[in-house]
Short mmCIF file of C-alpha atoms and ligand atoms in Angstrom, two decimals:
data_model
loop_
_atom_site.label_atom_id
_atom_site.label_comp_id
_atom_site.label_asym_id
_atom_site.label_seq_id
_atom_site.Cartn_x
_atom_site.Cartn_y
_atom_site.Cartn_z
CA MET O 5 49.42 -35.37 98.26
CA GLN O 6 45.71 -35.89 98.07
CA THR O 7 44.20 -35.91 94.59
CA ALA O 8 40.53 -35.35 94.00
CA ALA O 9 39.01 -36.74 90.83
CA VAL O 10 37.88 -34.36 88.12
CA ALA O 11 35.31 -35.25 85.50
CA ASP O 12 37.83 -34.88 82.69
CA PHE O 13 40.95 -36.41 81.16
CA ARG O 14 42.70 -33.05 81.32
CA THR O 15 44.43 -31.79 84.39
CA TYR O 16 43.72 -28.31 85.65
CA PRO O 17 46.83 -26.64 87.02
CA LYS O 18 46.34 -24.88 90.33
CA ILE O 19 46.38 -21.18 89.46
CA CYS O 20 45.62 -19.99 92.96
CA ASP O 21 45.04 -21.36 96.45
CA LEU O 22 41.63 -21.43 98.00
CA ALA O 23 41.69 -19.03 100.95
CA GLU O 24 38.24 -19.18 102.48
CA ALA O 25 34.85 -20.82 102.00
CA GLN O 26 31.82 -19.05 103.38
CA LEU O 27 28.57 -20.95 103.65
CA LEU O 28 25.49 -18.91 102.67
CA ASP O 29 21.81 -19.85 102.22
CA ASP O 30 21.91 -20.98 98.59
CA GLN O 31 25.62 -20.76 97.77
CA ILE O 32 29.17 -21.10 98.96
CA ARG O 33 31.28 -18.00 98.48
CA VAL O 34 34.86 -18.93 97.85
CA ARG O 35 37.63 -16.39 98.34
CA TRP O 36 40.87 -17.14 96.51
CA ALA O 37 44.37 -16.22 97.69
CA ASP O 38 44.55 -13.49 95.02
CA GLY O 39 41.39 -11.88 96.39
CA ARG O 40 38.93 -13.03 93.73
CA VAL O 41 35.55 -14.04 95.10
CA SER O 42 33.64 -16.81 93.28
CA PRO O 43 30.12 -17.72 94.33
CA PHE O 44 29.05 -21.32 93.67
CA HIS O 45 25.40 -22.20 94.10
CA HIS O 46 24.64 -25.33 96.11
CA GLN O 47 22.89 -26.86 93.10
CA TRP O 48 25.89 -26.17 90.88
CA LEU O 49 28.32 -27.73 93.33
CA ARG O 50 26.15 -30.76 93.94
CA ASP O 51 25.67 -31.14 90.17
CA ASN O 52 29.44 -31.13 89.68
CA CYS O 53 30.46 -33.47 92.48
CA PRO O 54 33.32 -35.53 91.02
CA CYS O 55 33.10 -38.44 93.49
CA ALA O 56 33.06 -42.01 92.25
CA ALA O 57 29.31 -42.28 92.90
CA CYS O 58 28.53 -39.20 90.80
CA VAL O 59 31.07 -39.64 87.95
CA TYR O 60 32.04 -43.01 86.45
CA SER O 61 35.80 -43.06 86.77
CA VAL O 62 36.38 -44.99 83.53
CA THR O 63 34.51 -42.65 81.18
CA ARG O 64 34.75 -39.57 83.44
CA GLU O 65 31.15 -38.93 82.52
CA GLN O 66 28.44 -38.04 84.97
CA VAL O 67 26.03 -40.65 86.23
CA LEU O 68 24.30 -38.32 88.67
CA GLU O 69 21.30 -36.41 87.35
CA ILE O 70 20.72 -33.23 89.33
CA VAL O 71 16.93 -33.66 89.06
CA ASP O 72 17.31 -36.71 91.32
CA VAL O 73 18.63 -34.47 94.10
CA ASP O 74 16.27 -32.36 96.22
CA GLU O 75 15.96 -28.95 94.55
CA HIS O 76 16.22 -27.30 97.97
CA LEU O 77 19.27 -29.24 99.07
CA SER O 78 21.70 -27.34 101.23
CA ALA O 79 25.27 -27.62 102.28
CA ILE O 80 25.69 -28.06 106.00
CA ASP O 81 29.44 -27.56 106.04
CA ALA O 82 32.01 -26.00 103.70
CA ARG O 83 35.70 -25.82 104.43
CA ILE O 84 39.15 -25.83 102.85
CA ASP O 85 40.70 -29.19 103.54
CA GLN O 86 44.29 -29.82 102.37
CA GLY O 87 43.80 -27.33 99.57
CA PHE O 88 40.48 -28.73 98.34
CA LEU O 89 37.00 -27.34 98.81
CA SER O 90 35.20 -29.87 100.96
CA VAL O 91 31.41 -29.78 101.25
CA ALA O 92 29.03 -31.84 103.38
CA TRP O 93 25.43 -32.01 102.15
CA SER O 94 22.21 -32.42 104.08
CA GLY O 95 21.34 -36.05 103.49
CA GLY O 96 24.89 -37.25 104.01
CA HIS O 97 26.68 -36.89 100.67
CA ARG O 98 30.18 -35.33 100.68
CA SER O 99 32.00 -33.63 97.82
CA GLN O 100 35.58 -32.50 97.27
CA TYR O 101 36.59 -30.07 94.56
CA ASP O 102 40.03 -29.71 93.04
CA PRO O 103 41.09 -26.02 93.24
CA GLY O 104 42.48 -25.99 89.67
CA TRP O 105 39.25 -27.44 88.29
CA LEU O 106 37.14 -25.09 90.41
CA ARG O 107 39.00 -21.98 89.28
CA ALA O 108 38.78 -23.08 85.63
CA HIS O 109 34.99 -23.40 85.94
CA ALA O 110 34.21 -20.49 88.29
CA TYR O 111 31.41 -18.32 86.96
CA ASP O 112 31.91 -15.01 88.74
CA ASP O 113 32.04 -12.11 86.23
CA GLU O 114 35.83 -11.83 86.26
CA SER O 115 36.40 -15.54 85.63
CA ARG O 116 33.88 -15.62 82.81
CA ALA O 117 35.40 -12.51 81.17
CA GLU O 118 38.83 -14.13 81.49
CA ARG O 119 37.61 -17.25 79.71
CA ARG O 120 36.01 -15.22 76.94
CA ALA O 121 39.25 -13.32 76.41
CA ALA O 122 41.21 -16.58 76.25
CA LYS O 123 38.95 -17.99 73.52
CA PRO O 124 41.12 -18.59 70.42
CA GLN O 125 40.68 -15.65 68.05
CA SER O 126 40.76 -15.93 64.28
CA ARG O 127 43.75 -14.04 62.90
CA LEU O 128 42.24 -12.21 59.93
CA TRP O 129 44.40 -11.83 56.83
CA ASP O 130 44.55 -10.27 53.37
CA HIS O 131 46.89 -10.49 50.34
CA THR O 132 49.89 -9.68 52.57
CA LEU O 133 49.51 -12.92 54.56
CA SER O 134 52.78 -14.65 55.19
CA LEU O 135 51.54 -18.11 54.36
CA PRO O 136 51.97 -20.70 57.16
CA VAL O 137 54.02 -23.46 55.48
CA PHE O 138 54.85 -26.81 57.13
CA ASP O 139 57.05 -29.73 56.28
CA TYR O 140 55.48 -33.11 55.54
CA ALA O 141 58.07 -35.22 57.37
CA ALA O 142 57.91 -33.03 60.48
CA VAL O 143 54.12 -33.07 60.63
CA MET O 144 54.09 -36.86 60.16
CA GLU O 145 56.65 -37.52 62.90
CA ALA O 146 56.77 -34.75 65.48
CA PRO O 147 53.72 -34.09 67.68
CA ASP O 148 54.84 -30.50 68.21
CA ALA O 149 55.07 -29.78 64.46
CA LEU O 150 51.63 -31.38 64.10
CA LEU O 151 50.23 -29.12 66.83
CA GLN O 152 51.76 -25.98 65.26
CA TRP O 153 50.16 -26.88 61.93
CA LEU O 154 46.76 -27.49 63.54
CA LEU O 155 46.87 -24.22 65.46
CA ALA O 156 47.62 -22.37 62.21
CA LEU O 157 44.65 -24.12 60.61
CA ARG O 158 42.41 -23.13 63.50
CA ASP O 159 43.56 -19.51 63.78
CA THR O 160 44.60 -18.53 60.23
CA GLY O 161 42.48 -21.02 58.30
CA LEU O 162 44.97 -21.48 55.45
CA THR O 163 48.15 -23.58 55.41
CA GLN O 164 50.43 -25.27 52.95
CA ILE O 165 52.44 -28.47 53.40
CA ARG O 166 55.52 -29.22 51.29
CA GLY O 167 57.46 -32.38 50.69
CA VAL O 168 54.39 -34.60 50.32
CA PRO O 169 54.95 -37.75 48.23
CA THR O 170 53.33 -37.36 44.82
CA GLU O 171 51.70 -40.79 44.88
CA PRO O 172 47.91 -40.90 44.62
CA GLY O 173 46.45 -41.43 48.12
CA ALA O 174 49.34 -39.81 49.97
CA LEU O 175 47.09 -37.10 51.33
CA ALA O 176 45.11 -39.69 53.29
CA LEU O 177 48.19 -40.33 55.43
CA ILE O 178 48.48 -36.71 56.42
CA ALA O 179 44.72 -36.29 56.87
CA HIS O 180 44.79 -39.24 59.27
CA ARG O 181 47.26 -37.32 61.45
CA ILE O 182 44.17 -35.32 62.39
CA SER O 183 41.42 -37.91 62.20
CA PHE O 184 39.16 -39.89 59.92
CA ILE O 185 38.16 -38.45 56.58
CA ARG O 186 34.65 -37.27 55.81
CA GLU O 187 33.40 -39.11 52.79
CA SER O 188 31.02 -37.51 50.30
CA ASN O 189 29.32 -38.48 47.06
CA PHE O 190 32.60 -37.49 45.38
CA GLY O 191 34.41 -40.27 47.28
CA VAL O 192 36.70 -40.57 50.31
CA LEU O 193 39.35 -38.92 48.17
CA PHE O 194 38.23 -36.98 45.10
CA ASN O 195 40.24 -36.49 41.94
CA VAL O 196 40.26 -32.95 40.58
CA GLN O 197 40.93 -33.41 36.89
CA SER O 198 39.31 -32.13 33.76
CA LYS O 199 36.90 -34.92 32.70
CA ALA O 200 34.59 -35.20 29.72
CA ASP O 201 31.73 -36.53 31.89
CA ALA O 202 32.24 -33.99 34.70
CA ASP O 203 29.66 -34.12 37.53
CA SER O 204 30.88 -30.75 38.82
CA ASN O 205 32.40 -27.62 37.31
CA ALA O 206 35.39 -28.45 39.52
CA TYR O 207 36.14 -31.34 37.14
CA THR O 208 36.48 -29.12 34.07
CA ALA O 209 39.21 -26.71 33.00
CA PHE O 210 36.98 -23.68 33.71
CA ASN O 211 37.94 -21.06 36.20
CA LEU O 212 36.21 -21.70 39.52
CA PRO O 213 35.16 -18.51 41.34
CA LEU O 214 35.80 -18.18 45.09
CA HIS O 215 33.70 -20.75 46.91
CA SER O 216 33.33 -23.15 49.80
CA ASP O 217 32.93 -26.85 49.00
CA LEU O 218 29.64 -28.66 49.68
CA PRO O 219 27.62 -25.56 50.64
CA THR O 220 24.78 -27.86 49.61
CA ARG O 221 25.07 -29.83 52.88
CA GLU O 222 23.59 -29.12 56.29
CA LEU O 223 27.15 -29.09 57.62
CA GLN O 224 29.84 -27.90 55.23
CA PRO O 225 33.11 -29.81 55.70
CA GLY O 226 35.38 -28.00 58.12
CA LEU O 227 38.73 -28.73 56.50
CA GLN O 228 39.59 -29.24 52.90
CA PHE O 229 42.81 -30.76 51.56
CA LEU O 230 44.01 -30.29 47.97
CA HIS O 231 47.15 -32.21 47.08
CA CYS O 232 48.99 -31.55 43.83
CA LEU O 233 50.22 -34.66 42.00
CA MET O 234 50.77 -32.99 38.62
CA ASN O 235 50.47 -29.41 37.47
CA ASP O 236 51.98 -29.02 34.03
CA ALA O 237 49.08 -27.15 32.42
CA ASN O 238 49.20 -23.42 31.78
CA GLY O 239 46.98 -21.55 34.25
CA GLY O 240 45.15 -23.17 37.14
CA GLU O 241 46.66 -21.00 39.89
CA SER O 242 45.03 -21.30 43.33
CA ILE O 243 43.38 -18.24 44.87
CA PHE O 244 42.26 -17.79 48.48
CA VAL O 245 40.48 -15.10 50.46
CA ASP O 246 39.74 -14.92 54.17
CA GLY O 247 35.94 -15.01 54.16
CA PHE O 248 35.85 -13.79 57.78
CA ALA O 249 37.98 -10.75 56.87
CA ILE O 250 35.65 -9.91 53.98
CA ALA O 251 32.52 -10.41 56.08
CA ASN O 252 33.90 -8.21 58.87
CA THR O 253 34.89 -5.51 56.38
CA LEU O 254 31.41 -5.66 54.88
CA ARG O 255 29.97 -5.40 58.37
CA THR O 256 31.64 -1.99 58.89
CA GLU O 257 31.43 -0.69 55.32
CA ASP O 258 27.86 -1.76 54.53
CA PRO O 259 25.97 -3.08 57.59
CA GLU O 260 22.70 -3.34 55.68
CA ALA O 261 24.28 -5.68 53.11
CA PHE O 262 25.97 -7.66 55.89
CA ASP O 263 22.68 -8.13 57.74
CA ALA O 264 20.96 -9.24 54.53
CA LEU O 265 23.59 -11.97 53.99
CA CYS O 266 23.19 -13.09 57.61
CA GLU O 267 19.41 -13.16 57.49
CA ILE O 268 18.12 -14.01 54.02
CA PRO O 269 18.56 -17.71 53.24
CA VAL O 270 19.81 -18.80 49.84
CA GLU O 271 19.47 -22.27 48.35
CA PHE O 272 22.53 -24.19 47.20
CA ARG O 273 22.04 -27.18 44.95
CA ASN O 274 24.24 -30.01 43.76
CA LYS O 275 22.59 -32.42 41.44
CA ASP O 276 23.78 -35.14 39.11
CA ARG O 277 22.22 -38.24 37.67
CA HIS O 278 22.33 -40.09 41.04
CA SER O 279 22.07 -37.48 43.78
CA ASP O 280 20.31 -34.24 44.56
CA TYR O 281 21.59 -32.26 47.54
CA ARG O 282 19.95 -29.01 48.56
CA ARG O 283 20.50 -26.66 51.45
CA LEU O 284 18.72 -23.43 52.28
CA ALA O 285 20.86 -21.22 54.53
CA PRO O 286 22.20 -17.67 54.79
CA ILE O 287 25.62 -16.95 53.27
CA ILE O 288 27.06 -15.65 56.55
CA ALA O 289 26.46 -17.46 59.85
CA LEU O 290 27.22 -15.92 63.25
CA ASP O 291 28.12 -17.77 66.45
CA ALA O 292 26.37 -17.36 69.81
CA LEU O 293 28.50 -14.29 70.59
CA GLY O 294 27.62 -12.60 67.28
CA ASP O 295 31.02 -13.20 65.65
CA VAL O 296 31.22 -14.38 62.04
CA ALA O 297 31.53 -18.18 62.23
CA GLU O 298 30.93 -19.51 58.71
CA ILE O 299 30.70 -18.50 55.07
CA ARG O 300 28.62 -20.54 52.65
CA MET O 301 29.25 -19.64 49.04
CA ALA O 302 29.52 -21.17 45.59
CA ASN O 303 27.95 -19.27 42.73
CA PHE O 304 27.98 -22.37 40.50
CA LEU O 305 25.93 -24.33 43.08
CA ARG O 306 23.35 -21.67 43.79
CA GLY O 307 19.64 -21.99 43.07
CA PRO O 308 17.46 -19.04 42.05
CA PHE O 309 16.97 -16.57 44.90
CA ASP O 310 13.65 -17.02 46.62
CA ALA O 311 13.02 -14.02 48.88
CA PRO O 312 10.08 -11.70 49.59
CA VAL O 313 9.53 -9.29 46.71
CA GLU O 314 10.58 -6.26 48.75
CA GLN O 315 13.85 -7.94 49.81
CA MET O 316 15.02 -9.10 46.36
CA PRO O 317 16.81 -5.85 45.36
CA LEU O 318 18.62 -5.78 48.72
CA LEU O 319 19.65 -9.43 48.39
CA TYR O 320 21.11 -8.82 44.93
CA ARG O 321 22.88 -5.68 46.14
CA ALA O 322 24.41 -7.53 49.11
CA TYR O 323 25.36 -10.60 47.06
CA ARG O 324 27.03 -8.54 44.34
CA ARG O 325 28.87 -6.52 46.94
CA PHE O 326 30.21 -9.65 48.66
CA ILE O 327 31.34 -11.25 45.39
CA ALA O 328 32.88 -7.95 44.27
CA MET O 329 34.91 -7.94 47.49
CA THR O 330 36.16 -11.50 46.86
CA ARG O 331 37.53 -10.14 43.55
CA GLU O 332 39.40 -7.23 45.15
CA ALA O 333 43.17 -7.65 44.98
CA ARG O 334 43.58 -6.52 48.62
CA PHE O 335 41.94 -9.73 49.85
CA ARG O 336 43.34 -12.26 47.38
CA LEU O 337 46.29 -14.54 47.84
CA VAL O 338 47.30 -16.10 44.49
CA ARG O 339 49.78 -18.99 44.34
CA ARG O 340 50.50 -21.83 42.01
CA LEU O 341 50.53 -25.23 43.72
CA ASN O 342 53.43 -27.47 42.68
CA PRO O 343 53.62 -31.27 42.74
CA GLY O 344 54.36 -32.48 46.30
CA GLU O 345 52.58 -29.52 47.88
CA LEU O 346 49.16 -29.46 49.42
CA TRP O 347 46.70 -26.87 50.61
CA CYS O 348 44.83 -27.47 53.80
CA PHE O 349 42.31 -24.80 54.77
CA ASP O 350 39.17 -24.09 56.76
CA ASN O 351 36.47 -24.67 54.17
CA ARG O 352 33.88 -22.81 56.25
CA ARG O 353 36.03 -19.67 56.42
CA THR O 354 38.64 -19.52 53.65
CA LEU O 355 37.10 -19.37 50.19
CA HIS O 356 39.14 -20.96 47.43
CA ALA O 357 39.23 -20.58 43.65
CA ARG O 358 41.31 -21.57 40.67
CA ASN O 359 42.07 -19.86 37.41
CA ALA O 360 41.08 -21.59 34.19
CA PHE O 361 43.77 -23.84 32.76
CA ASP O 362 44.58 -25.19 29.33
CA PRO O 363 44.35 -29.00 29.42
CA ALA O 364 46.04 -29.18 26.00
CA SER O 365 49.20 -27.64 27.49
CA GLY O 366 49.86 -30.36 30.08
CA ALA O 367 48.39 -32.59 32.76
CA ARG O 368 46.87 -31.26 35.96
CA HIS O 369 45.84 -33.65 38.73
CA PHE O 370 44.94 -32.71 42.30
CA GLN O 371 43.44 -35.01 44.95
CA GLY O 372 41.25 -33.71 47.73
CA CYS O 373 39.46 -34.80 50.89
CA TYR O 374 37.55 -33.34 53.84
CA ILE O 375 37.66 -33.55 57.62
CA ASP O 376 35.15 -31.95 59.99
CA ARG O 377 36.15 -29.01 62.19
CA ASP O 378 35.31 -30.96 65.36
CA GLU O 379 38.11 -33.41 64.57
CA LEU O 380 40.63 -30.59 64.27
CA LEU O 381 39.57 -29.00 67.57
CA SER O 382 39.54 -32.33 69.39
CA ARG O 383 43.00 -33.27 68.11
CA ILE O 384 44.35 -29.89 69.28
CA LEU O 385 42.92 -30.36 72.79
CA VAL O 386 44.29 -33.88 73.05
CA LEU O 387 47.76 -32.80 71.87
CA GLN O 388 47.66 -30.00 74.45
CA ARG O 389 46.73 -32.29 77.38
C1 LIG J 19 37.38 -28.11 43.90
C2 LIG J 19 38.33 -27.01 43.68
C3 LIG J 19 40.50 -26.27 42.98
C4 LIG J 19 41.52 -26.55 41.92
O1 LIG J 19 37.64 -29.20 43.39
O2 LIG J 19 36.37 -27.89 44.60
O3 LIG J 19 38.08 -25.95 44.17
O4 LIG J 19 42.58 -25.95 42.03
N1 LIG J 19 39.46 -27.24 43.00
O5 LIG J 19 41.26 -27.33 41.02
ZN1 LIG J 20 29.26 -37.25 94.59
ZN1 LIG J 21 36.43 -26.30 45.67
#
């Protein structure tokens, strides 16, 4: 069987045979065996030629730049040849397109709608969530268990792992199953313990209201790990809410407040004796399709609001409403983390909190670290190859 190169390390299964290729002035209209018609403009096809002169076979990255090809180039022949779309260009170049690749990248309305519908959707949750729990040994050894955990992280945004060794540093081993750790001024791994010289409210015994970590950075870490080594103190339960579920509820219940949190930037600040991080950004960020993509929130890291005079009352109303929702029982999942268990959650979606604890009643020691969301998504795609 003939195999045409594709500019990727993935393979694209053939979903449907190519039935016919019709050569038009500026495009080739492909008809598939299931009747779908996909137009491909000459420029688009020439731009995506996968031949060894256009794509370096080692990196599978393009070396051709379409601006180096005549803007008015035209195909002089288009045919189906042994299942592939075969095109001859004026000027002599020839291209062959794999039908699986072509179908996966077709941009007729139906194909694009199909791709949008296949986009992974966040599964929104409330206090009734049946928590996705995974086993340390399985995730460390079995690629399929690893993939199931990562998909839960991507789609639910909150997971727990049990059976983790209670040695300091053990969480780095599991984090490395995904990728490298994102270091911050709190270290590669940070120790969450009540300390006299705390450089964050996190390192006290105070309650911490629902928040995301490092909202003070241009890019908030995508994943956060919290590993329990010791938890003998009274109090200190973990609390989580699905920030996307709250934002979407706000969007229907109070669209004016929702819009204010999407549009009015708020400054977050994290300062100590050696560093001073500041970030001005709205609390809710939307993606290119208008879906809620990120929540940025930590009351204890917030600077004074700086908004136009006429917007200040609205900003306070919206902010209070959002925080009030994070306190509603319907959204809150409350669980105590035991030694040998760890939380791993989407820090840009799932807000986390802890109740105050009494350090006189026993020791409490968690370790944490961060990984960016890109690493999670890349690991998932590679495991799925
Ligand atoms: C933190 C934090 C939670 C806890 O360190 O940012 O949220 O349970 N800690 O101590
Ligand atoms: Zn080529
Ligand atoms: Zn935190």
